[in-house]
């Protein structure tokens, strides 16, 4: 999916629920540093910056320069110094070190991004290295709808195919065993899954 078409075709009316659950659950505080992995066109950035306040920092990491370009156009003057956008892959330790710039993150958010990684475990292990002990971790991703919503499974699969995601990856299962105090939510017949917890380091 091209960056230009992403916001139009990404199904945000359906998928925004994951953002609205995960971001408040991270419990971000003023002055904290948060990494938005696979930030895409920047749909999380304003909410994250609001929560970390004028003394905090949000770093958006994405492997697509075109996506980052669109994310950058969401930047306002008030965001100067509080937002950094870094081009790189979530599995690349060098990109993550550049994103951290010598300071561990207080929180990380994967929003419909970890299922894009060929190896979600590899991506999670790489990201762990730039988190402080006690960092909060949020994973928002997708699965096949079940129960009364099973009829929507072909639509859900098409949405994942358009975005290049694996609907059967269930990446939260890779991250959750490493977290404590985990809270989980399921919406749209289980199609949207949210997992938030604390990384012990």
PDB file of C-alpha atoms in Angstrom:
ATOM      1  CA  UNK A   1       0.000   0.000   0.000  1.00  0.00           C
ATOM      2  CA  UNK A   2       1.393   3.402  -0.930  1.00  0.00           C
ATOM      3  CA  UNK A   3       1.867   6.094   1.690  1.00  0.00           C
ATOM      4  CA  UNK A   4      -0.518   8.388  -0.185  1.00  0.00           C
ATOM      5  CA  UNK A   5      -3.337   5.830  -0.071  1.00  0.00           C
ATOM      6  CA  UNK A   6      -2.629   4.468   3.403  1.00  0.00           C
ATOM      7  CA  UNK A   7      -4.880   6.733   5.459  1.00  0.00           C
ATOM      8  CA  UNK A   8      -7.724   6.320   2.982  1.00  0.00           C
ATOM      9  CA  UNK A   9      -7.543   2.530   2.693  1.00  0.00           C
ATOM     10  CA  UNK A  10      -6.290   1.537   6.133  1.00  0.00           C
ATOM     11  CA  UNK A  11      -9.771   1.083   7.612  1.00  0.00           C
ATOM     12  CA  UNK A  12      -9.133   3.570  10.384  1.00  0.00           C
ATOM     13  CA  UNK A  13     -12.829   3.694  11.450  1.00  0.00           C
ATOM     14  CA  UNK A  14     -12.388   0.016  12.415  1.00  0.00           C
ATOM     15  CA  UNK A  15      -8.793   0.041  13.608  1.00  0.00           C
ATOM     16  CA  UNK A  16      -8.758   3.277  15.601  1.00  0.00           C
ATOM     17  CA  UNK A  17     -10.240   1.352  18.520  1.00  0.00           C
ATOM     18  CA  UNK A  18      -6.874  -0.312  19.079  1.00  0.00           C
ATOM     19  CA  UNK A  19      -5.113   3.041  19.364  1.00  0.00           C
ATOM     20  CA  UNK A  20      -7.784   4.390  21.708  1.00  0.00           C
ATOM     21  CA  UNK A  21      -7.353   1.440  24.043  1.00  0.00           C
ATOM     22  CA  UNK A  22      -3.575   1.064  23.972  1.00  0.00           C
ATOM     23  CA  UNK A  23      -2.316   4.644  24.253  1.00  0.00           C
ATOM     24  CA  UNK A  24      -4.116   5.535  27.520  1.00  0.00           C
ATOM     25  CA  UNK A  25      -3.230   2.098  28.920  1.00  0.00           C
ATOM     26  CA  UNK A  26       0.488   2.866  28.540  1.00  0.00           C
ATOM     27  CA  UNK A  27       0.089   5.431  31.325  1.00  0.00           C
ATOM     28  CA  UNK A  28       2.570   7.861  29.782  1.00  0.00           C
ATOM     29  CA  UNK A  29       3.732  10.697  32.002  1.00  0.00           C
ATOM     30  CA  UNK A  30       5.104  14.158  31.213  1.00  0.00           C
ATOM     31  CA  UNK A  31       8.790  14.053  30.336  1.00  0.00           C
ATOM     32  CA  UNK A  32       8.880  10.416  29.235  1.00  0.00           C
ATOM     33  CA  UNK A  33      10.354   9.010  26.037  1.00  0.00           C
ATOM     34  CA  UNK A  34       8.198   6.745  23.878  1.00  0.00           C
ATOM     35  CA  UNK A  35       9.034   4.790  20.725  1.00  0.00           C
ATOM     36  CA  UNK A  36       6.294   4.318  18.114  1.00  0.00           C
ATOM     37  CA  UNK A  37       7.456   1.284  16.089  1.00  0.00           C
ATOM     38  CA  UNK A  38       6.166   1.218  12.537  1.00  0.00           C
ATOM     39  CA  UNK A  39       4.653   4.657  12.983  1.00  0.00           C
ATOM     40  CA  UNK A  40       3.498   4.804   9.357  1.00  0.00           C
ATOM     41  CA  UNK A  41       1.840   8.094   8.502  1.00  0.00           C
ATOM     42  CA  UNK A  42       1.846   9.200  12.137  1.00  0.00           C
ATOM     43  CA  UNK A  43      -1.661   8.350  13.312  1.00  0.00           C
ATOM     44  CA  UNK A  44      -0.448   7.825  16.906  1.00  0.00           C
ATOM     45  CA  UNK A  45       1.867  10.791  17.178  1.00  0.00           C
ATOM     46  CA  UNK A  46      -0.424  13.570  18.375  1.00  0.00           C
ATOM     47  CA  UNK A  47      -1.923  11.444  21.151  1.00  0.00           C
ATOM     48  CA  UNK A  48       1.506  10.259  22.288  1.00  0.00           C
ATOM     49  CA  UNK A  49       2.917  13.793  22.310  1.00  0.00           C
ATOM     50  CA  UNK A  50      -0.077  15.027  24.255  1.00  0.00           C
ATOM     51  CA  UNK A  51       0.598  12.441  26.952  1.00  0.00           C
ATOM     52  CA  UNK A  52       4.361  13.038  27.319  1.00  0.00           C
ATOM     53  CA  UNK A  53       3.866  16.795  27.333  1.00  0.00           C
ATOM     54  CA  UNK A  54       6.257  19.568  26.356  1.00  0.00           C
ATOM     55  CA  UNK A  55       9.229  17.977  28.143  1.00  0.00           C
ATOM     56  CA  UNK A  56       8.772  14.486  26.678  1.00  0.00           C
ATOM     57  CA  UNK A  57       9.900  12.941  23.416  1.00  0.00           C
ATOM     58  CA  UNK A  58       8.162  10.758  20.844  1.00  0.00           C
ATOM     59  CA  UNK A  59      10.284   8.887  18.307  1.00  0.00           C
ATOM     60  CA  UNK A  60       8.541   7.430  15.278  1.00  0.00           C
ATOM     61  CA  UNK A  61      10.397   4.580  13.552  1.00  0.00           C
ATOM     62  CA  UNK A  62       9.392   3.314  10.125  1.00  0.00           C
ATOM     63  CA  UNK A  63      11.223   1.618   7.261  1.00  0.00           C
ATOM     64  CA  UNK A  64       9.305   3.631   4.638  1.00  0.00           C
ATOM     65  CA  UNK A  65      10.625   7.087   3.823  1.00  0.00           C
ATOM     66  CA  UNK A  66       7.325   7.876   2.097  1.00  0.00           C
ATOM     67  CA  UNK A  67       5.332   7.021   5.238  1.00  0.00           C
ATOM     68  CA  UNK A  68       7.662   9.133   7.351  1.00  0.00           C
ATOM     69  CA  UNK A  69       7.241  11.989   4.893  1.00  0.00           C
ATOM     70  CA  UNK A  70       3.507  11.968   5.484  1.00  0.00           C
ATOM     71  CA  UNK A  71       4.039  11.650   9.230  1.00  0.00           C
ATOM     72  CA  UNK A  72       6.319  14.671   9.088  1.00  0.00           C
ATOM     73  CA  UNK A  73       3.588  16.725   7.467  1.00  0.00           C
ATOM     74  CA  UNK A  74       1.496  16.206  10.604  1.00  0.00           C
ATOM     75  CA  UNK A  75       4.189  18.025  12.576  1.00  0.00           C
ATOM     76  CA  UNK A  76       3.348  21.485  13.885  1.00  0.00           C
ATOM     77  CA  UNK A  77       5.577  24.148  15.393  1.00  0.00           C
ATOM     78  CA  UNK A  78       4.519  23.011  18.870  1.00  0.00           C
ATOM     79  CA  UNK A  79       5.988  19.579  18.096  1.00  0.00           C
ATOM     80  CA  UNK A  80       9.512  20.906  17.499  1.00  0.00           C
ATOM     81  CA  UNK A  81      11.968  19.184  19.815  1.00  0.00           C
ATOM     82  CA  UNK A  82       9.331  16.706  20.989  1.00  0.00           C
ATOM     83  CA  UNK A  83       9.139  14.550  17.873  1.00  0.00           C
ATOM     84  CA  UNK A  84      11.837  12.680  15.965  1.00  0.00           C
ATOM     85  CA  UNK A  85      11.218  10.531  12.914  1.00  0.00           C
ATOM     86  CA  UNK A  86      13.768   7.830  12.125  1.00  0.00           C
ATOM     87  CA  UNK A  87      13.903   5.706   8.979  1.00  0.00           C
ATOM     88  CA  UNK A  88      14.794   2.106   9.726  1.00  0.00           C
ATOM     89  CA  UNK A  89      13.597  -1.436  10.232  1.00  0.00           C
ATOM     90  CA  UNK A  90      12.393  -2.609  13.646  1.00  0.00           C
ATOM     91  CA  UNK A  91      14.654  -5.666  13.404  1.00  0.00           C
ATOM     92  CA  UNK A  92      17.790  -3.589  12.754  1.00  0.00           C
ATOM     93  CA  UNK A  93      19.713  -2.868  15.976  1.00  0.00           C
ATOM     94  CA  UNK A  94      21.507   0.058  14.300  1.00  0.00           C
ATOM     95  CA  UNK A  95      18.210   1.775  13.482  1.00  0.00           C
ATOM     96  CA  UNK A  96      17.002   1.251  17.036  1.00  0.00           C
ATOM     97  CA  UNK A  97      20.219   2.631  18.508  1.00  0.00           C
ATOM     98  CA  UNK A  98      19.802   5.683  16.285  1.00  0.00           C
ATOM     99  CA  UNK A  99      16.211   6.029  17.466  1.00  0.00           C
ATOM    100  CA  UNK A 100      17.244   5.823  21.130  1.00  0.00           C
ATOM    101  CA  UNK A 101      20.154   8.255  20.698  1.00  0.00           C
ATOM    102  CA  UNK A 102      21.807   7.059  23.886  1.00  0.00           C
ATOM    103  CA  UNK A 103      18.727   7.075  26.112  1.00  0.00           C
ATOM    104  CA  UNK A 104      16.473   4.093  26.827  1.00  0.00           C
ATOM    105  CA  UNK A 105      12.755   4.447  26.188  1.00  0.00           C
ATOM    106  CA  UNK A 106      10.119   4.540  28.921  1.00  0.00           C
ATOM    107  CA  UNK A 107       7.503   2.986  26.640  1.00  0.00           C
ATOM    108  CA  UNK A 108       7.076   1.411  23.218  1.00  0.00           C
ATOM    109  CA  UNK A 109       4.003   0.967  21.054  1.00  0.00           C
ATOM    110  CA  UNK A 110       3.559  -1.430  18.140  1.00  0.00           C
ATOM    111  CA  UNK A 111       0.334  -0.518  16.333  1.00  0.00           C
ATOM    112  CA  UNK A 112      -0.521  -2.983  13.557  1.00  0.00           C
ATOM    113  CA  UNK A 113       3.208  -3.190  12.855  1.00  0.00           C
ATOM    114  CA  UNK A 114       4.648  -6.254  14.573  1.00  0.00           C
ATOM    115  CA  UNK A 115       2.661  -8.559  12.266  1.00  0.00           C
ATOM    116  CA  UNK A 116       4.565  -7.011   9.356  1.00  0.00           C
ATOM    117  CA  UNK A 117       7.879  -8.397  10.612  1.00  0.00           C
ATOM    118  CA  UNK A 118       9.009 -11.683   9.025  1.00  0.00           C
ATOM    119  CA  UNK A 119      10.048 -12.744  12.543  1.00  0.00           C
ATOM    120  CA  UNK A 120       8.111 -10.990  15.314  1.00  0.00           C
ATOM    121  CA  UNK A 121      10.346 -12.549  17.949  1.00  0.00           C
ATOM    122  CA  UNK A 122      13.467 -11.101  16.352  1.00  0.00           C
ATOM    123  CA  UNK A 123      11.844  -7.672  16.173  1.00  0.00           C
ATOM    124  CA  UNK A 124      10.753  -7.793  19.815  1.00  0.00           C
ATOM    125  CA  UNK A 125      14.207  -8.881  21.011  1.00  0.00           C
ATOM    126  CA  UNK A 126      15.815  -6.018  19.076  1.00  0.00           C
ATOM    127  CA  UNK A 127      13.407  -3.452  20.509  1.00  0.00           C
ATOM    128  CA  UNK A 128      13.869  -4.761  24.067  1.00  0.00           C
ATOM    129  CA  UNK A 129      17.495  -3.634  23.937  1.00  0.00           C
ATOM    130  CA  UNK A 130      16.476   0.045  23.825  1.00  0.00           C
ATOM    131  CA  UNK A 131      13.924  -0.148  26.661  1.00  0.00           C
ATOM    132  CA  UNK A 132      14.609   0.676  30.283  1.00  0.00           C
ATOM    133  CA  UNK A 133      13.640  -1.787  32.982  1.00  0.00           C
ATOM    134  CA  UNK A 134      10.017  -1.093  33.857  1.00  0.00           C
ATOM    135  CA  UNK A 135       9.144   0.256  30.417  1.00  0.00           C
ATOM    136  CA  UNK A 136       5.531  -0.110  29.354  1.00  0.00           C
ATOM    137  CA  UNK A 137       4.834  -2.053  26.180  1.00  0.00           C
ATOM    138  CA  UNK A 138       1.746  -1.946  23.980  1.00  0.00           C
ATOM    139  CA  UNK A 139       0.940  -4.264  21.082  1.00  0.00           C
ATOM    140  CA  UNK A 140      -2.075  -3.636  18.868  1.00  0.00           C
ATOM    141  CA  UNK A 141      -2.637  -6.100  16.048  1.00  0.00           C
ATOM    142  CA  UNK A 142      -5.089  -8.271  14.169  1.00  0.00           C
ATOM    143  CA  UNK A 143      -6.497 -11.785  14.043  1.00  0.00           C
ATOM    144  CA  UNK A 144      -9.294 -13.519  12.183  1.00  0.00           C
ATOM    145  CA  UNK A 145     -12.753 -12.499  13.467  1.00  0.00           C
ATOM    146  CA  UNK A 146     -14.652 -15.267  15.199  1.00  0.00           C
ATOM    147  CA  UNK A 147     -18.126 -15.979  16.528  1.00  0.00           C
ATOM    148  CA  UNK A 148     -20.844 -13.658  15.272  1.00  0.00           C
ATOM    149  CA  UNK A 149     -18.208 -11.620  13.428  1.00  0.00           C
ATOM    150  CA  UNK A 150     -16.776 -14.567  11.486  1.00  0.00           C
ATOM    151  CA  UNK A 151     -18.665 -13.423   8.390  1.00  0.00           C
ATOM    152  CA  UNK A 152     -16.194 -10.502   8.176  1.00  0.00           C
ATOM    153  CA  UNK A 153     -13.145 -12.765   7.950  1.00  0.00           C
ATOM    154  CA  UNK A 154     -12.667 -12.262   4.170  1.00  0.00           C
ATOM    155  CA  UNK A 155     -12.748  -8.473   4.671  1.00  0.00           C
ATOM    156  CA  UNK A 156     -10.274  -8.735   7.542  1.00  0.00           C
ATOM    157  CA  UNK A 157      -7.943 -10.881   5.452  1.00  0.00           C
ATOM    158  CA  UNK A 158      -8.162  -8.386   2.588  1.00  0.00           C
ATOM    159  CA  UNK A 159      -7.275  -5.516   4.931  1.00  0.00           C
ATOM    160  CA  UNK A 160      -4.232  -7.404   6.171  1.00  0.00           C
ATOM    161  CA  UNK A 161      -3.196  -8.334   2.639  1.00  0.00           C
ATOM    162  CA  UNK A 162      -3.392  -4.691   1.549  1.00  0.00           C
ATOM    163  CA  UNK A 163      -1.115  -3.676   4.389  1.00  0.00           C
ATOM    164  CA  UNK A 164       1.271  -6.605   3.993  1.00  0.00           C
ATOM    165  CA  UNK A 165       0.435  -8.013   7.444  1.00  0.00           C
ATOM    166  CA  UNK A 166       0.071 -11.667   8.431  1.00  0.00           C
ATOM    167  CA  UNK A 167      -3.384 -12.080  10.006  1.00  0.00           C
ATOM    168  CA  UNK A 168      -2.254 -15.336  11.616  1.00  0.00           C
ATOM    169  CA  UNK A 169       0.961 -13.953  13.148  1.00  0.00           C
ATOM    170  CA  UNK A 170      -0.626 -13.176  16.561  1.00  0.00           C
ATOM    171  CA  UNK A 171       2.483 -11.180  17.560  1.00  0.00           C
ATOM    172  CA  UNK A 172       1.195 -10.324  21.039  1.00  0.00           C
ATOM    173  CA  UNK A 173       1.826 -13.970  21.949  1.00  0.00           C
ATOM    174  CA  UNK A 174       5.542 -13.366  21.375  1.00  0.00           C
ATOM    175  CA  UNK A 175       5.663 -10.290  23.614  1.00  0.00           C
ATOM    176  CA  UNK A 176       3.197 -11.156  26.381  1.00  0.00           C
ATOM    177  CA  UNK A 177       5.324 -13.851  28.121  1.00  0.00           C
ATOM    178  CA  UNK A 178       7.990 -11.196  28.810  1.00  0.00           C
ATOM    179  CA  UNK A 179       5.565  -8.739  30.401  1.00  0.00           C
ATOM    180  CA  UNK A 180       4.075  -8.379  33.865  1.00  0.00           C
ATOM    181  CA  UNK A 181       0.788  -6.795  34.853  1.00  0.00           C
ATOM    182  CA  UNK A 182      -0.596  -7.562  31.415  1.00  0.00           C
ATOM    183  CA  UNK A 183      -3.991  -6.265  30.343  1.00  0.00           C
ATOM    184  CA  UNK A 184      -5.682  -7.422  27.154  1.00  0.00           C
ATOM    185  CA  UNK A 185      -8.657  -6.337  25.078  1.00  0.00           C
ATOM    186  CA  UNK A 186     -10.418  -7.793  22.067  1.00  0.00           C
ATOM    187  CA  UNK A 187     -12.705  -5.878  19.711  1.00  0.00           C
ATOM    188  CA  UNK A 188     -14.625  -6.484  16.469  1.00  0.00           C
ATOM    189  CA  UNK A 189     -15.111 -10.181  17.114  1.00  0.00           C
ATOM    190  CA  UNK A 190     -11.485 -10.656  18.084  1.00  0.00           C
ATOM    191  CA  UNK A 191     -10.164  -9.034  14.924  1.00  0.00           C
ATOM    192  CA  UNK A 192      -8.460  -6.218  16.872  1.00  0.00           C
ATOM    193  CA  UNK A 193      -6.291  -7.380  19.780  1.00  0.00           C
ATOM    194  CA  UNK A 194      -4.578  -5.167  22.328  1.00  0.00           C
ATOM    195  CA  UNK A 195      -2.003  -6.242  24.899  1.00  0.00           C
ATOM    196  CA  UNK A 196      -0.316  -3.817  27.334  1.00  0.00           C
ATOM    197  CA  UNK A 197       2.113  -4.659  30.110  1.00  0.00           C
ATOM    198  CA  UNK A 198       5.450  -3.867  31.762  1.00  0.00           C
ATOM    199  CA  UNK A 199       8.852  -5.078  30.593  1.00  0.00           C
ATOM    200  CA  UNK A 200      11.060  -6.121  33.496  1.00  0.00           C
ATOM    201  CA  UNK A 201      14.397  -5.799  31.704  1.00  0.00           C
TER     202      UNK A 201
END
